[in-house]
PDB file of C-alpha atoms in Angstrom:
ATOM      1  CA  UNK A   1     -15.330   9.754  65.214  1.00 49.00           C
ATOM      2  CA  UNK A   2     -16.978  12.624  63.411  1.00 52.00           C
ATOM      3  CA  UNK A   3     -14.771  15.268  61.790  1.00 50.00           C
ATOM      4  CA  UNK A   4     -15.490  18.926  62.176  1.00 56.00           C
ATOM      5  CA  UNK A   5     -16.391  21.032  59.176  1.00 55.00           C
ATOM      6  CA  UNK A   6     -12.961  22.678  59.185  1.00 53.00           C
ATOM      7  CA  UNK A   7     -11.250  19.293  59.291  1.00 50.00           C
ATOM      8  CA  UNK A   8     -13.329  18.015  56.355  1.00 50.00           C
ATOM      9  CA  UNK A   9     -12.547  21.127  54.312  1.00 49.00           C
ATOM     10  CA  UNK A  10      -8.848  20.835  55.142  1.00 56.00           C
ATOM     11  CA  UNK A  11      -8.790  17.173  54.081  1.00 53.00           C
ATOM     12  CA  UNK A  12     -10.546  17.947  50.812  1.00 56.00           C
ATOM     13  CA  UNK A  13      -8.085  20.736  50.018  1.00 53.00           C
ATOM     14  CA  UNK A  14      -5.161  18.424  50.777  1.00 66.00           C
ATOM     15  CA  UNK A  15      -6.471  15.784  48.337  1.00 66.00           C
ATOM     16  CA  UNK A  16      -7.094  18.440  45.663  1.00 66.00           C
ATOM     17  CA  UNK A  17      -3.525  19.670  46.084  1.00 65.00           C
ATOM     18  CA  UNK A  18      -2.087  16.200  45.618  1.00 65.00           C
ATOM     19  CA  UNK A  19      -4.240  15.670  42.526  1.00 67.00           C
ATOM     20  CA  UNK A  20      -2.930  18.935  41.028  1.00 74.00           C
ATOM     21  CA  UNK A  21       0.650  17.894  41.760  1.00 75.00           C
ATOM     22  CA  UNK A  22       0.076  14.532  40.107  1.00 75.00           C
ATOM     23  CA  UNK A  23      -1.438  16.139  37.014  1.00 69.00           C
ATOM     24  CA  UNK A  24       1.420  18.639  36.781  1.00 76.00           C
ATOM     25  CA  UNK A  25       3.999  15.857  37.115  1.00 71.00           C
ATOM     26  CA  UNK A  26       2.248  13.782  34.443  1.00 80.00           C
ATOM     27  CA  UNK A  27       2.073  16.700  32.021  1.00 83.00           C
ATOM     28  CA  UNK A  28       5.759  17.523  32.568  1.00 88.00           C
ATOM     29  CA  UNK A  29       6.669  13.879  31.896  1.00 88.00           C
ATOM     30  CA  UNK A  30       4.527  13.796  28.775  1.00 89.00           C
ATOM     31  CA  UNK A  31       6.188  16.938  27.474  1.00 92.00           C
ATOM     32  CA  UNK A  32       9.611  15.435  28.138  1.00 91.00           C
ATOM     33  CA  UNK A  33       8.627  12.275  26.242  1.00 92.00           C
ATOM     34  CA  UNK A  34       7.455  14.278  23.219  1.00 93.00           C
ATOM     35  CA  UNK A  35      10.560  16.456  23.182  1.00 94.00           C
ATOM     36  CA  UNK A  36      12.844  13.430  23.449  1.00 94.00           C
ATOM     37  CA  UNK A  37      11.226  11.732  20.436  1.00 94.00           C
ATOM     38  CA  UNK A  38      11.127  14.929  18.353  1.00 93.00           C
ATOM     39  CA  UNK A  39      14.786  15.713  19.105  1.00 94.00           C
ATOM     40  CA  UNK A  40      15.867  12.205  18.122  1.00 94.00           C
ATOM     41  CA  UNK A  41      13.850  12.420  14.900  1.00 93.00           C
ATOM     42  CA  UNK A  42      15.435  15.787  14.095  1.00 91.00           C
ATOM     43  CA  UNK A  43      18.910  14.299  14.553  1.00 92.00           C
ATOM     44  CA  UNK A  44      18.066  11.512  12.118  1.00 90.00           C
ATOM     45  CA  UNK A  45      17.011  14.066   9.492  1.00 88.00           C
ATOM     46  CA  UNK A  46      20.083  16.319   9.724  1.00 85.00           C
ATOM     47  CA  UNK A  47      21.792  15.097   6.538  1.00 80.00           C
ATOM     48  CA  UNK A  48      18.668  14.169   4.610  1.00 78.00           C
ATOM     49  CA  UNK A  49      16.633  16.018   2.013  1.00 72.00           C
ATOM     50  CA  UNK A  50      13.113  16.585   3.290  1.00 72.00           C
ATOM     51  CA  UNK A  51      10.248  17.305   0.908  1.00 69.00           C
ATOM     52  CA  UNK A  52       8.202  20.446   1.550  1.00 70.00           C
ATOM     53  CA  UNK A  53       4.753  19.023   2.203  1.00 74.00           C
ATOM     54  CA  UNK A  54       1.935  19.591   4.650  1.00 70.00           C
ATOM     55  CA  UNK A  55       1.746  16.763   7.243  1.00 72.00           C
ATOM     56  CA  UNK A  56      -1.476  14.838   7.661  1.00 84.00           C
ATOM     57  CA  UNK A  57      -3.117  16.464  10.697  1.00 88.00           C
ATOM     58  CA  UNK A  58      -4.990  13.336  11.766  1.00 91.00           C
ATOM     59  CA  UNK A  59      -1.777  11.281  11.623  1.00 93.00           C
ATOM     60  CA  UNK A  60       0.152  13.925  13.565  1.00 92.00           C
ATOM     61  CA  UNK A  61      -2.527  14.196  16.245  1.00 93.00           C
ATOM     62  CA  UNK A  62      -2.564  10.437  16.782  1.00 94.00           C
ATOM     63  CA  UNK A  63       1.211  10.211  16.788  1.00 95.00           C
ATOM     64  CA  UNK A  64       1.706  12.786  19.542  1.00 94.00           C
ATOM     65  CA  UNK A  65      -1.265  11.502  21.503  1.00 94.00           C
ATOM     66  CA  UNK A  66       0.412   8.089  21.611  1.00 94.00           C
ATOM     67  CA  UNK A  67       4.021   9.142  22.040  1.00 94.00           C
ATOM     68  CA  UNK A  68       3.389  11.397  25.037  1.00 93.00           C
ATOM     69  CA  UNK A  69       3.084   8.318  27.259  1.00 92.00           C
ATOM     70  CA  UNK A  70       6.149   6.472  25.906  1.00 93.00           C
ATOM     71  CA  UNK A  71       8.848   6.676  28.587  1.00 91.00           C
ATOM     72  CA  UNK A  72      10.992   3.696  27.572  1.00 91.00           C
ATOM     73  CA  UNK A  73      14.192   4.902  25.896  1.00 92.00           C
ATOM     74  CA  UNK A  74      14.227   1.870  23.591  1.00 92.00           C
ATOM     75  CA  UNK A  75      10.631   2.462  22.469  1.00 94.00           C
ATOM     76  CA  UNK A  76      11.270   6.190  22.026  1.00 94.00           C
ATOM     77  CA  UNK A  77      13.946   5.282  19.469  1.00 94.00           C
ATOM     78  CA  UNK A  78      11.345   3.400  17.413  1.00 95.00           C
ATOM     79  CA  UNK A  79       8.841   6.247  17.608  1.00 95.00           C
ATOM     80  CA  UNK A  80      11.525   8.728  16.556  1.00 95.00           C
ATOM     81  CA  UNK A  81      12.333   6.608  13.500  1.00 95.00           C
ATOM     82  CA  UNK A  82       8.642   6.482  12.600  1.00 95.00           C
ATOM     83  CA  UNK A  83       8.427  10.276  12.819  1.00 94.00           C
ATOM     84  CA  UNK A  84      11.558  10.910  10.779  1.00 92.00           C
ATOM     85  CA  UNK A  85      10.395   8.395   8.178  1.00 90.00           C
ATOM     86  CA  UNK A  86       7.032  10.126   7.898  1.00 91.00           C
ATOM     87  CA  UNK A  87       8.722  13.518   7.496  1.00 89.00           C
ATOM     88  CA  UNK A  88      10.917  12.078   4.737  1.00 87.00           C
ATOM     89  CA  UNK A  89       8.087  10.329   2.926  1.00 87.00           C
ATOM     90  CA  UNK A  90       4.463  11.106   3.677  1.00 89.00           C
ATOM     91  CA  UNK A  91       2.401   7.970   4.260  1.00 89.00           C
ATOM     92  CA  UNK A  92       5.314   5.688   5.130  1.00 91.00           C
ATOM     93  CA  UNK A  93       3.560   4.551   8.313  1.00 94.00           C
ATOM     94  CA  UNK A  94      -0.215   4.123   8.415  1.00 94.00           C
ATOM     95  CA  UNK A  95      -2.528   5.126  11.249  1.00 94.00           C
ATOM     96  CA  UNK A  96      -3.266   1.439  11.789  1.00 95.00           C
ATOM     97  CA  UNK A  97       0.440   0.757  12.259  1.00 96.00           C
ATOM     98  CA  UNK A  98       0.642   3.573  14.825  1.00 96.00           C
ATOM     99  CA  UNK A  99      -2.017   1.749  16.830  1.00 95.00           C
ATOM    100  CA  UNK A 100      -0.017  -1.483  16.648  1.00 96.00           C
ATOM    101  CA  UNK A 101       3.164   0.281  17.750  1.00 96.00           C
ATOM    102  CA  UNK A 102       1.240   1.937  20.584  1.00 95.00           C
ATOM    103  CA  UNK A 103       0.386  -1.484  22.037  1.00 94.00           C
ATOM    104  CA  UNK A 104       3.859  -2.913  21.511  1.00 94.00           C
ATOM    105  CA  UNK A 105       5.709  -3.603  24.756  1.00 93.00           C
ATOM    106  CA  UNK A 106       9.481  -3.702  24.954  1.00 93.00           C
ATOM    107  CA  UNK A 107       9.673  -7.505  25.110  1.00 95.00           C
ATOM    108  CA  UNK A 108       7.522  -7.973  22.014  1.00 96.00           C
ATOM    109  CA  UNK A 109       9.525  -5.295  20.210  1.00 96.00           C
ATOM    110  CA  UNK A 110      12.660  -7.346  20.912  1.00 96.00           C
ATOM    111  CA  UNK A 111      11.032 -10.479  19.503  1.00 97.00           C
ATOM    112  CA  UNK A 112       9.964  -8.546  16.405  1.00 98.00           C
ATOM    113  CA  UNK A 113      13.524  -7.354  15.962  1.00 97.00           C
ATOM    114  CA  UNK A 114      14.651 -10.979  16.042  1.00 97.00           C
ATOM    115  CA  UNK A 115      12.091 -11.935  13.411  1.00 98.00           C
ATOM    116  CA  UNK A 116      13.014  -9.019  11.121  1.00 98.00           C
ATOM    117  CA  UNK A 117      16.684  -9.978  11.389  1.00 98.00           C
ATOM    118  CA  UNK A 118      15.843 -13.348   9.806  1.00 98.00           C
ATOM    119  CA  UNK A 119      13.545 -11.941   7.100  1.00 98.00           C
ATOM    120  CA  UNK A 120      14.212 -11.879   3.371  1.00 98.00           C
ATOM    121  CA  UNK A 121      12.556  -9.103   1.371  1.00 97.00           C
ATOM    122  CA  UNK A 122      11.402  -8.726  -2.201  1.00 95.00           C
ATOM    123  CA  UNK A 123      10.916  -5.135  -3.326  1.00 89.00           C
ATOM    124  CA  UNK A 124      10.359  -2.966  -6.363  1.00 80.00           C
ATOM    125  CA  UNK A 125      12.213  -0.052  -4.793  1.00 77.00           C
ATOM    126  CA  UNK A 126      13.463   1.197  -1.455  1.00 73.00           C
ATOM    127  CA  UNK A 127       9.930   2.227  -0.494  1.00 76.00           C
ATOM    128  CA  UNK A 128       7.854  -0.496  -2.186  1.00 83.00           C
ATOM    129  CA  UNK A 129       8.328  -3.862  -0.487  1.00 90.00           C
ATOM    130  CA  UNK A 130       6.325  -6.693  -2.021  1.00 92.00           C
ATOM    131  CA  UNK A 131       7.039  -9.384   0.528  1.00 96.00           C
ATOM    132  CA  UNK A 132       8.979 -10.002   3.716  1.00 97.00           C
ATOM    133  CA  UNK A 133       9.200 -13.401   5.414  1.00 98.00           C
ATOM    134  CA  UNK A 134      11.347 -15.707   7.501  1.00 98.00           C
ATOM    135  CA  UNK A 135      12.015 -18.793   5.346  1.00 98.00           C
ATOM    136  CA  UNK A 136      10.939 -22.008   7.057  1.00 97.00           C
ATOM    137  CA  UNK A 137      14.148 -23.758   5.869  1.00 96.00           C
ATOM    138  CA  UNK A 138      12.188 -26.862   4.966  1.00 94.00           C
ATOM    139  CA  UNK A 139      10.575 -27.288   8.388  1.00 95.00           C
ATOM    140  CA  UNK A 140       7.264 -26.242   9.911  1.00 96.00           C
ATOM    141  CA  UNK A 141       7.391 -23.047  11.991  1.00 97.00           C
ATOM    142  CA  UNK A 142       4.114 -24.012  13.680  1.00 94.00           C
ATOM    143  CA  UNK A 143       5.911 -27.157  14.894  1.00 95.00           C
ATOM    144  CA  UNK A 144       8.845 -25.136  16.323  1.00 96.00           C
ATOM    145  CA  UNK A 145      11.220 -25.634  13.385  1.00 95.00           C
ATOM    146  CA  UNK A 146      12.596 -22.115  13.971  1.00 97.00           C
ATOM    147  CA  UNK A 147      12.933 -22.439  17.742  1.00 96.00           C
ATOM    148  CA  UNK A 148      16.749 -22.691  17.523  1.00 96.00           C
ATOM    149  CA  UNK A 149      16.695 -19.119  16.241  1.00 97.00           C
ATOM    150  CA  UNK A 150      14.447 -17.737  18.970  1.00 96.00           C
ATOM    151  CA  UNK A 151      11.265 -17.976  16.914  1.00 97.00           C
ATOM    152  CA  UNK A 152       9.283 -20.814  18.432  1.00 97.00           C
ATOM    153  CA  UNK A 153       5.522 -21.274  18.112  1.00 97.00           C
ATOM    154  CA  UNK A 154       4.734 -19.171  21.193  1.00 97.00           C
ATOM    155  CA  UNK A 155       6.821 -16.282  19.879  1.00 98.00           C
ATOM    156  CA  UNK A 156       5.096 -16.440  16.496  1.00 98.00           C
ATOM    157  CA  UNK A 157       1.689 -16.457  18.170  1.00 98.00           C
ATOM    158  CA  UNK A 158       2.629 -13.399  20.204  1.00 98.00           C
ATOM    159  CA  UNK A 159       3.751 -11.508  17.101  1.00 98.00           C
ATOM    160  CA  UNK A 160       0.587 -12.579  15.284  1.00 98.00           C
ATOM    161  CA  UNK A 161      -1.607 -11.343  18.150  1.00 97.00           C
ATOM    162  CA  UNK A 162       0.074  -7.939  17.823  1.00 97.00           C
ATOM    163  CA  UNK A 163      -0.698  -7.813  14.088  1.00 97.00           C
ATOM    164  CA  UNK A 164       2.934  -8.029  12.950  1.00 98.00           C
ATOM    165  CA  UNK A 165       2.781 -11.320  11.006  1.00 98.00           C
ATOM    166  CA  UNK A 166       0.002 -13.151   9.200  1.00 97.00           C
ATOM    167  CA  UNK A 167      -1.652 -16.158  10.814  1.00 96.00           C
ATOM    168  CA  UNK A 168      -0.564 -18.697   8.172  1.00 97.00           C
ATOM    169  CA  UNK A 169       2.987 -19.560   9.240  1.00 97.00           C
ATOM    170  CA  UNK A 170       3.537 -21.641   6.106  1.00 95.00           C
ATOM    171  CA  UNK A 171       2.416 -19.264   3.369  1.00 97.00           C
ATOM    172  CA  UNK A 172       4.601 -18.907   0.293  1.00 97.00           C
ATOM    173  CA  UNK A 173       5.648 -16.368  -2.292  1.00 96.00           C
ATOM    174  CA  UNK A 174       7.082 -16.813  -5.790  1.00 95.00           C
ATOM    175  CA  UNK A 175      10.800 -16.237  -5.324  1.00 94.00           C
ATOM    176  CA  UNK A 176      11.879 -16.703  -8.942  1.00 92.00           C
ATOM    177  CA  UNK A 177      12.856 -13.022  -9.451  1.00 91.00           C
ATOM    178  CA  UNK A 178      16.141 -13.207  -7.484  1.00 92.00           C
ATOM    179  CA  UNK A 179      17.312 -16.260  -9.449  1.00 91.00           C
ATOM    180  CA  UNK A 180      19.950 -15.000 -11.875  1.00 85.00           C
ATOM    181  CA  UNK A 181      19.102 -15.525 -15.528  1.00 73.00           C
ATOM    182  CA  UNK A 182      22.591 -14.587 -16.736  1.00 59.00           C
ATOM    183  CA  UNK A 183      25.764 -15.422 -14.817  1.00 59.00           C
ATOM    184  CA  UNK A 184      27.828 -12.380 -15.629  1.00 57.00           C
ATOM    185  CA  UNK A 185      29.975 -10.331 -13.283  1.00 57.00           C
ATOM    186  CA  UNK A 186      27.900  -9.450 -11.392  1.00 59.00           C
ATOM    187  CA  UNK A 187      25.030 -11.886 -12.156  1.00 61.00           C
ATOM    188  CA  UNK A 188      21.908 -10.442 -13.765  1.00 67.00           C
ATOM    189  CA  UNK A 189      18.680 -10.652 -11.779  1.00 71.00           C
ATOM    190  CA  UNK A 190      16.458  -8.865  -9.255  1.00 85.00           C
ATOM    191  CA  UNK A 191      18.224  -8.963  -5.866  1.00 91.00           C
ATOM    192  CA  UNK A 192      16.534  -9.687  -2.567  1.00 95.00           C
ATOM    193  CA  UNK A 193      17.459  -8.125   0.768  1.00 96.00           C
ATOM    194  CA  UNK A 194      18.615 -10.092   3.798  1.00 97.00           C
ATOM    195  CA  UNK A 195      20.437  -8.740   6.860  1.00 97.00           C
ATOM    196  CA  UNK A 196      20.504  -5.294   5.240  1.00 94.00           C
ATOM    197  CA  UNK A 197      22.492  -6.603   2.249  1.00 95.00           C
ATOM    198  CA  UNK A 198      21.528  -7.358  -1.347  1.00 94.00           C
ATOM    199  CA  UNK A 199      21.763 -10.909  -2.632  1.00 95.00           C
ATOM    200  CA  UNK A 200      21.037 -12.924  -5.738  1.00 93.00           C
ATOM    201  CA  UNK A 201      20.599 -16.667  -6.246  1.00 93.00           C
ATOM    202  CA  UNK A 202      23.036 -18.112  -8.777  1.00 90.00           C
ATOM    203  CA  UNK A 203      21.799 -21.422 -10.248  1.00 89.00           C
ATOM    204  CA  UNK A 204      24.385 -24.181 -10.307  1.00 84.00           C
ATOM    205  CA  UNK A 205      22.622 -25.944 -13.152  1.00 78.00           C
ATOM    206  CA  UNK A 206      20.318 -24.904 -15.977  1.00 75.00           C
ATOM    207  CA  UNK A 207      16.744 -24.080 -15.009  1.00 74.00           C
ATOM    208  CA  UNK A 208      13.635 -23.748 -17.098  1.00 75.00           C
ATOM    209  CA  UNK A 209      12.983 -20.040 -17.853  1.00 70.00           C
ATOM    210  CA  UNK A 210      10.102 -18.604 -15.840  1.00 73.00           C
ATOM    211  CA  UNK A 211       9.936 -21.613 -13.527  1.00 82.00           C
ATOM    212  CA  UNK A 212       8.108 -20.798 -10.281  1.00 89.00           C
ATOM    213  CA  UNK A 213      10.193 -21.097  -7.123  1.00 93.00           C
ATOM    214  CA  UNK A 214       8.196 -21.203  -3.907  1.00 95.00           C
ATOM    215  CA  UNK A 215       9.698 -19.786  -0.735  1.00 97.00           C
ATOM    216  CA  UNK A 216       7.648 -20.892   2.257  1.00 97.00           C
ATOM    217  CA  UNK A 217       7.760 -19.222   5.652  1.00 97.00           C
ATOM    218  CA  UNK A 218       6.403 -16.735   8.189  1.00 98.00           C
ATOM    219  CA  UNK A 219       5.244 -13.601   6.365  1.00 98.00           C
ATOM    220  CA  UNK A 220       5.092 -10.080   7.744  1.00 98.00           C
ATOM    221  CA  UNK A 221       1.734  -8.313   7.738  1.00 97.00           C
ATOM    222  CA  UNK A 222       1.326  -4.935   6.030  1.00 96.00           C
ATOM    223  CA  UNK A 223       1.993  -3.169   9.339  1.00 97.00           C
ATOM    224  CA  UNK A 224       4.878  -5.532  10.011  1.00 97.00           C
ATOM    225  CA  UNK A 225       6.456  -4.499   6.703  1.00 96.00           C
ATOM    226  CA  UNK A 226       6.061  -0.825   7.617  1.00 96.00           C
ATOM    227  CA  UNK A 227       7.660  -1.276  11.024  1.00 96.00           C
ATOM    228  CA  UNK A 228      10.420  -3.529   9.696  1.00 96.00           C
ATOM    229  CA  UNK A 229      11.938  -0.451   8.028  1.00 93.00           C
ATOM    230  CA  UNK A 230      12.737   1.117  11.398  1.00 93.00           C
ATOM    231  CA  UNK A 231      14.114  -1.986  13.138  1.00 94.00           C
ATOM    232  CA  UNK A 232      17.832  -2.213  13.841  1.00 94.00           C
ATOM    233  CA  UNK A 233      18.880  -5.727  12.844  1.00 96.00           C
ATOM    234  CA  UNK A 234      20.841  -8.114  15.015  1.00 96.00           C
ATOM    235  CA  UNK A 235      23.408 -10.597  13.753  1.00 95.00           C
ATOM    236  CA  UNK A 236      21.940 -13.961  12.693  1.00 96.00           C
ATOM    237  CA  UNK A 237      25.055 -15.889  11.670  1.00 96.00           C
ATOM    238  CA  UNK A 238      23.673 -19.370  12.403  1.00 96.00           C
ATOM    239  CA  UNK A 239      20.452 -18.615  10.525  1.00 97.00           C
ATOM    240  CA  UNK A 240      22.442 -17.139   7.621  1.00 97.00           C
ATOM    241  CA  UNK A 241      24.438 -20.347   7.224  1.00 97.00           C
ATOM    242  CA  UNK A 242      21.260 -22.450   7.368  1.00 97.00           C
ATOM    243  CA  UNK A 243      19.608 -20.217   4.772  1.00 98.00           C
ATOM    244  CA  UNK A 244      22.545 -20.598   2.395  1.00 97.00           C
ATOM    245  CA  UNK A 245      22.497 -24.378   2.887  1.00 97.00           C
ATOM    246  CA  UNK A 246      18.738 -24.441   2.288  1.00 97.00           C
ATOM    247  CA  UNK A 247      19.085 -22.719  -1.094  1.00 96.00           C
ATOM    248  CA  UNK A 248      22.020 -24.960  -2.035  1.00 95.00           C
ATOM    249  CA  UNK A 249      19.749 -27.988  -1.707  1.00 94.00           C
ATOM    250  CA  UNK A 250      17.904 -26.531  -4.709  1.00 93.00           C
ATOM    251  CA  UNK A 251      21.195 -25.866  -6.530  1.00 92.00           C
ATOM    252  CA  UNK A 252      21.005 -22.131  -5.807  1.00 93.00           C
ATOM    253  CA  UNK A 253      23.944 -20.255  -4.351  1.00 93.00           C
ATOM    254  CA  UNK A 254      23.450 -17.026  -2.367  1.00 95.00           C
ATOM    255  CA  UNK A 255      25.794 -14.353  -3.725  1.00 93.00           C
ATOM    256  CA  UNK A 256      26.113 -10.943  -2.086  1.00 92.00           C
ATOM    257  CA  UNK A 257      26.001  -8.027  -4.507  1.00 88.00           C
ATOM    258  CA  UNK A 258      27.796  -4.694  -4.112  1.00 83.00           C
ATOM    259  CA  UNK A 259      25.241  -1.974  -3.335  1.00 74.00           C
ATOM    260  CA  UNK A 260      24.531   0.453  -4.795  1.00 72.00           C
ATOM    261  CA  UNK A 261      25.603  -1.222  -8.040  1.00 65.00           C
ATOM    262  CA  UNK A 262      28.454   0.381  -9.937  1.00 59.00           C
ATOM    263  CA  UNK A 263      27.421   2.614 -12.830  1.00 54.00           C
ATOM    264  CA  UNK A 264      28.236   1.412 -16.389  1.00 47.00           C
ATOM    265  CA  UNK A 265      30.700   4.295 -16.784  1.00 50.00           C
ATOM    266  CA  UNK A 266      32.661   3.265 -13.679  1.00 42.00           C
TER     267      UNK A 266
END
């Protein structure tokens, strides 16, 4: 059946109208997404001192281009933390890491949270993290030794594919710095961070000064380290007990340190 000219024109106008409505709806939703993330970031910065610096325009353009299509409330929280962190300290999250976060679905974000909750970190300062990894506890992560803690081989592969961990699941770092070299009160040494707390390893017998101590495990990538700062940790009680037992096998006791440390005048 052939349509008349008027009918064809009417149909075309109807389609054009629906397209306009769809575009308007999409733009309203995008604006709502941006405002939600910005408002959350502003709330996080209320009691913080913010440096007066000009933001990187390329970074800002990419950030808002990505965040406009983030509707998940859980993912918006992560993006808001990235924005507030960048406002606090310019360059805290790289453009590459923005791309990784952009492609991070909610399920993978949950798995990454699990991994970060089991990580130990070595750092020079609050903003300079040298290494972050999940200790293998004497097993082989590639052979599912961490599966009891929700980090089996398939999970690790998924996190690796997203650029959050390195591909060698049994790499190692020199972990001698947190081993106390003077057992005072508190012990003297460079603490490591685990579960948001500061710890030191107290040797139960004499050790040779400067002796290398290898800690093997699943290491975070550079982008993984950047995103780990914004992850809210979950309790890992079973893993914590296994980690303490693992160190004890090497005659090293995990001791939690008060933080920030008390001043000498206190």
